[in-house]
Amino acid sequence: MKEISKIKEVKLWLKPHQKNGLKIGYVPTMGALHEGHLRLISQSKHENDITVCSVFVNPIQFNNPDDLAKYPRNISTDTRLLRSNGCDMLFCPDETEMYPEGKKVMLEIEFGMLDKVMEGKFRPGHFKGVVIVVKKFFDIINPTNAYFGKKDYQQLMVISRMKELLGLPVNIIGCETVREDDGLAMSSRNMRLTIGERQVARRIFEVLCKVREKGTRTPVWELREWAMKKIQEDSRFRVEYFEIADRETLMPIESWGQKTQAVALTAVYLGDVRLIDNVELF
């Protein structure tokens, strides 16, 4: 596996592969890799000739400085996992490489309400930071296919819309959420949970599954309220939002009479760790 930290070197290494018409698969990460990331690497390897993974904790997508400071980092373990799982190139730039001093970071895209609800509402500036860094990585790597987990469902929709609006020559591929044996969605943040918190964390997915089971037999507003109360029966949980929305626009659904495909999405604090999850309803 080639390990590179400089943009210029990435372009030089990829140039002959691209010139020969090889398909480049790309998996963007912020490190602290787990099985969910490795599934993305595996799918990329299956569908492309070359697989590139980036590890970069993007400071401009964190609206909470504490969250940025506490984000887990372990590049030596990440490197070992990527090497043993057949990744072809690891791009691990530092902040000055991605955002050179004095260079203004700008990317103005109008997403309508897509980036303003849920995560956009509670993490102001988050998606602006996400699309800036993802666009920069796309420009550097020029991938054929880019892989994103559906756990970050709203992020996947925002990036897919960015690709459409800018006419980017990359296929955005959403991959199913990978879960622990008890149903908890795999996340780098899970390692910050205490032993006691980890034992009850499955409640989030259990409630989402119950919402899917109840489905159209229960009014939408009632289902939202039930889900929030059910999660918070354990006082260690605090629900930031629980929404039932259109899968593509992410606008809230007010009644099952609306002919649309739906997804239930939630952000929950367990202790001081913020966890997100979702299930597609129908």
Coordinates of C-alpha atoms in Angstrom, one line a residue:
M1 CA 0.0 0.0 0.0
K2 CA 1.3 3.4 -1.0
E3 CA 1.2 6.0 1.9
I4 CA 1.1 9.6 0.8
S5 CA 0.6 12.9 2.6
K6 CA 1.0 15.5 -0.2
I7 CA -1.5 16.4 -2.9
K8 CA 1.1 16.7 -5.6
E9 CA 2.3 13.2 -4.9
V10 CA -1.2 11.7 -5.0
K11 CA -1.8 13.2 -8.4
L12 CA 1.6 11.9 -9.7
W13 CA 0.9 8.4 -8.3
L14 CA -2.6 8.2 -9.8
K15 CA -1.8 9.7 -13.2
P16 CA -0.4 6.6 -15.0
H17 CA -3.4 4.5 -13.6
Q18 CA -5.9 7.0 -14.9
K19 CA -4.0 7.3 -18.2
N20 CA -4.4 3.6 -18.7
G21 CA -8.2 3.9 -18.1
L22 CA -8.2 2.1 -14.7
K23 CA -11.2 2.6 -12.5
I24 CA -10.4 4.4 -9.3
G25 CA -12.5 3.7 -6.2
Y26 CA -12.4 6.2 -3.3
V27 CA -13.4 5.9 0.4
P28 CA -13.2 9.1 2.4
T29 CA -12.8 8.7 6.2
M30 CA -11.9 10.6 9.3
G31 CA -10.0 7.7 10.6
A32 CA -10.6 5.6 13.7
L33 CA -11.5 2.9 11.2
H34 CA -13.9 0.0 12.0
E35 CA -15.6 -2.8 10.1
G36 CA -18.1 -0.3 8.5
H37 CA -15.2 1.5 6.8
L38 CA -13.6 -1.8 5.8
R39 CA -16.8 -3.0 4.1
L40 CA -16.6 0.2 1.9
I41 CA -12.9 -0.7 1.1
S42 CA -14.0 -4.2 0.2
Q43 CA -16.8 -3.0 -2.1
S44 CA -14.5 -0.6 -3.8
K45 CA -11.9 -3.3 -4.4
H46 CA -14.6 -5.5 -5.9
E47 CA -15.8 -2.7 -8.3
N48 CA -12.6 -0.9 -9.2
D49 CA -9.0 -1.5 -10.3
I50 CA -7.5 0.9 -7.7
T51 CA -8.8 1.7 -4.2
V52 CA -7.8 5.0 -2.5
C53 CA -8.7 5.8 1.1
S54 CA -8.2 9.2 2.7
V55 CA -7.9 9.8 6.5
F56 CA -8.5 13.4 7.4
V57 CA -10.3 14.8 10.5
N58 CA -11.8 17.8 8.8
P59 CA -11.9 20.7 11.2
I60 CA -14.3 22.9 9.3
Q61 CA -17.2 20.5 9.6
F62 CA -17.2 20.5 13.4
N63 CA -19.4 23.2 14.9
N64 CA -18.4 22.1 18.4
P65 CA -14.6 22.5 19.2
D66 CA -15.0 20.0 22.0
D67 CA -16.2 17.3 19.6
L68 CA -13.2 18.0 17.3
A69 CA -10.8 17.7 20.2
K70 CA -12.3 14.4 21.4
Y71 CA -12.6 12.8 17.9
P72 CA -10.6 9.5 18.1
R73 CA -7.4 9.4 16.2
N74 CA -5.1 6.4 15.6
I75 CA -3.4 6.5 12.3
S76 CA -1.0 3.6 13.0
T77 CA -4.0 1.2 13.6
D78 CA -5.8 2.7 10.6
T79 CA -2.8 2.2 8.4
R80 CA -2.4 -1.4 9.5
L81 CA -6.1 -2.2 8.8
L82 CA -6.0 -0.6 5.4
R83 CA -2.9 -2.5 4.4
S84 CA -4.3 -5.8 5.6
N85 CA -7.5 -5.2 3.7
G86 CA -5.9 -4.6 0.4
C87 CA -6.2 -0.8 0.1
D88 CA -3.9 0.4 -2.7
M89 CA -3.2 4.0 -1.5
L90 CA -3.7 5.8 1.8
F91 CA -3.8 9.6 1.5
C92 CA -3.3 11.2 4.9
P93 CA -2.8 15.0 4.6
D94 CA -2.5 17.4 7.4
E95 CA -4.6 20.5 7.8
T96 CA -2.1 22.9 6.2
E97 CA -2.0 20.6 3.1
M98 CA -5.8 20.7 2.7
Y99 CA -6.2 24.3 3.8
P100 CA -3.0 26.3 3.0
E101 CA -2.6 29.3 5.2
G102 CA -4.2 32.4 3.7
K103 CA -6.2 30.5 1.1
K104 CA -9.9 31.2 1.4
V105 CA -12.1 28.2 1.6
M106 CA -15.2 28.8 -0.6
L107 CA -17.8 26.6 -2.2
E108 CA -21.3 28.1 -2.4
I109 CA -24.0 25.6 -3.4
E110 CA -27.7 26.1 -2.8
F111 CA -29.2 22.9 -1.5
G112 CA -32.6 24.2 -0.7
M113 CA -33.8 22.7 2.6
L114 CA -31.7 19.5 2.2
D115 CA -28.8 20.8 4.2
K116 CA -30.9 22.8 6.7
V117 CA -33.0 20.2 8.4
M118 CA -32.0 17.8 11.1
E119 CA -28.1 17.7 11.1
G120 CA -28.1 21.0 9.3
K121 CA -30.3 22.6 12.0
F122 CA -28.4 21.2 15.0
R123 CA -24.9 21.4 13.6
P124 CA -24.8 24.8 11.7
G125 CA -22.0 25.0 9.1
H126 CA -21.5 21.2 9.2
F127 CA -22.6 20.4 5.7
K128 CA -20.7 23.4 4.3
G129 CA -17.5 22.0 5.7
V130 CA -18.4 18.5 4.4
V131 CA -19.0 19.5 0.8
I132 CA -15.9 21.7 0.7
V133 CA -13.6 18.9 1.8
V134 CA -15.3 16.2 -0.3
K135 CA -15.1 18.4 -3.4
K136 CA -11.4 19.0 -2.7
F137 CA -10.7 15.3 -2.4
F138 CA -12.7 14.6 -5.6
D139 CA -10.6 17.2 -7.4
I140 CA -7.4 15.7 -6.1
I141 CA -8.2 12.0 -6.7
N142 CA -10.7 12.1 -9.7
P143 CA -12.3 8.9 -8.6
T144 CA -14.6 6.8 -10.8
N145 CA -16.7 5.7 -7.8
A146 CA -16.9 7.1 -4.3
Y147 CA -18.3 5.2 -1.4
F148 CA -20.3 6.5 1.6
G149 CA -22.1 4.7 4.4
K150 CA -25.9 5.1 4.7
K151 CA -25.5 5.6 8.5
D152 CA -24.8 9.2 7.6
Y153 CA -27.9 9.3 5.4
Q154 CA -28.3 13.0 5.2
Q155 CA -24.6 13.5 4.3
L156 CA -25.1 10.9 1.5
M157 CA -28.1 12.9 0.1
V158 CA -26.2 16.2 0.3
I159 CA -23.1 14.8 -1.5
S160 CA -25.3 13.2 -4.1
R161 CA -27.0 16.5 -4.7
M162 CA -23.6 18.3 -4.9
K163 CA -22.5 15.8 -7.6
E164 CA -25.7 16.6 -9.6
L165 CA -25.5 20.4 -9.2
L166 CA -21.8 20.6 -10.1
G167 CA -22.0 17.9 -12.8
L168 CA -19.1 16.0 -11.2
P169 CA -17.8 12.9 -13.1
V170 CA -18.0 10.5 -10.2
N171 CA -20.6 7.9 -9.2
I172 CA -21.8 8.3 -5.6
I173 CA -22.5 4.9 -4.1
G174 CA -24.4 4.5 -0.8
C175 CA -23.5 1.4 1.2
E176 CA -25.7 -0.3 3.8
T177 CA -25.1 0.5 7.5
V178 CA -22.8 -2.0 9.2
R179 CA -24.0 -2.9 12.7
E180 CA -22.7 -4.5 15.9
D181 CA -24.3 -7.9 16.9
D182 CA -26.8 -6.0 19.1
G183 CA -27.8 -3.6 16.3
L184 CA -25.8 -0.5 17.2
A185 CA -24.6 1.2 14.0
M186 CA -20.8 1.1 13.8
S187 CA -19.3 4.5 14.4
S188 CA -15.9 5.9 15.4
R189 CA -17.7 7.6 18.3
N190 CA -18.8 4.3 19.8
M191 CA -15.4 3.9 21.4
R192 CA -16.1 7.0 23.6
L193 CA -19.1 5.2 25.2
T194 CA -18.6 3.9 28.8
I195 CA -19.1 0.2 29.4
G196 CA -22.6 0.9 30.9
E197 CA -23.6 3.2 28.0
R198 CA -22.4 0.6 25.5
Q199 CA -24.7 -2.0 27.1
V200 CA -27.8 0.1 26.5
A201 CA -26.9 1.8 23.2
R202 CA -28.9 -0.9 21.2
R203 CA -32.1 0.9 22.3
I204 CA -31.7 3.4 19.5
F205 CA -31.9 0.7 16.7
E206 CA -34.5 -1.2 18.6
V207 CA -36.8 1.8 18.6
L208 CA -36.1 2.5 14.9
C209 CA -37.0 -1.1 14.1
K210 CA -40.3 -0.8 16.1
V211 CA -41.1 2.4 14.2
R212 CA -40.7 0.5 10.9
E213 CA -42.8 -2.3 12.3
K214 CA -45.6 0.0 13.4
G215 CA -45.5 1.8 10.0
T216 CA -48.7 3.2 8.5
R217 CA -50.8 1.7 11.3
T218 CA -49.9 4.7 13.5
P219 CA -50.2 8.4 12.6
V220 CA -46.8 10.0 11.7
W221 CA -46.9 12.6 14.5
E222 CA -47.8 10.0 17.1
L223 CA -45.0 7.7 15.9
R224 CA -42.5 10.5 16.3
E225 CA -43.6 11.3 19.8
W226 CA -43.7 7.6 20.8
A227 CA -40.2 7.0 19.5
M228 CA -38.7 10.0 21.4
K229 CA -40.4 9.0 24.6
K230 CA -39.4 5.3 24.2
I231 CA -35.7 6.2 23.7
Q232 CA -35.7 8.6 26.7
E233 CA -37.3 6.1 29.1
D234 CA -33.6 5.5 30.1
S235 CA -32.5 8.9 31.5
R236 CA -29.0 8.4 30.0
F237 CA -30.5 9.2 26.6
R238 CA -31.4 12.6 25.2
V239 CA -33.0 12.8 21.8
E240 CA -31.9 15.8 19.7
Y241 CA -34.3 15.0 16.9
F242 CA -36.4 12.1 15.6
E243 CA -37.8 12.6 12.1
I244 CA -39.8 10.7 9.6
A245 CA -39.0 12.2 6.2
D246 CA -39.0 11.7 2.5
R247 CA -36.0 9.6 1.5
E248 CA -34.8 12.1 -1.2
T249 CA -35.8 15.5 -0.1
L250 CA -35.6 14.8 3.7
M251 CA -38.6 17.0 4.2
P252 CA -40.8 15.8 7.1
I253 CA -43.8 13.7 6.2
E254 CA -47.0 14.8 7.9
S255 CA -49.2 11.9 7.0
W256 CA -49.0 8.5 5.4
G257 CA -51.3 9.7 2.7
Q258 CA -48.4 11.4 1.0
K259 CA -47.2 9.0 -1.7
T260 CA -43.5 8.8 -1.0
Q261 CA -40.8 6.5 0.3
A262 CA -39.9 7.3 3.9
V263 CA -36.9 7.1 6.2
A264 CA -36.8 7.5 10.0
L265 CA -33.7 9.4 11.2
T266 CA -32.5 10.3 14.7
A267 CA -29.7 11.9 16.6
V268 CA -29.3 10.9 20.2
Y269 CA -27.0 11.9 23.0
L270 CA -25.9 8.9 25.2
G271 CA -24.1 10.6 28.0
D272 CA -21.9 13.1 26.2
V273 CA -21.6 11.1 23.0
R274 CA -23.7 12.0 20.0
L275 CA -24.9 9.1 17.9
I276 CA -27.0 9.1 14.7
D277 CA -28.9 6.3 13.0
N278 CA -31.7 5.7 10.5
V279 CA -33.8 3.0 8.9
E280 CA -35.7 3.1 5.6
L281 CA -39.3 2.5 6.3
F282 CA -40.7 1.6 2.9

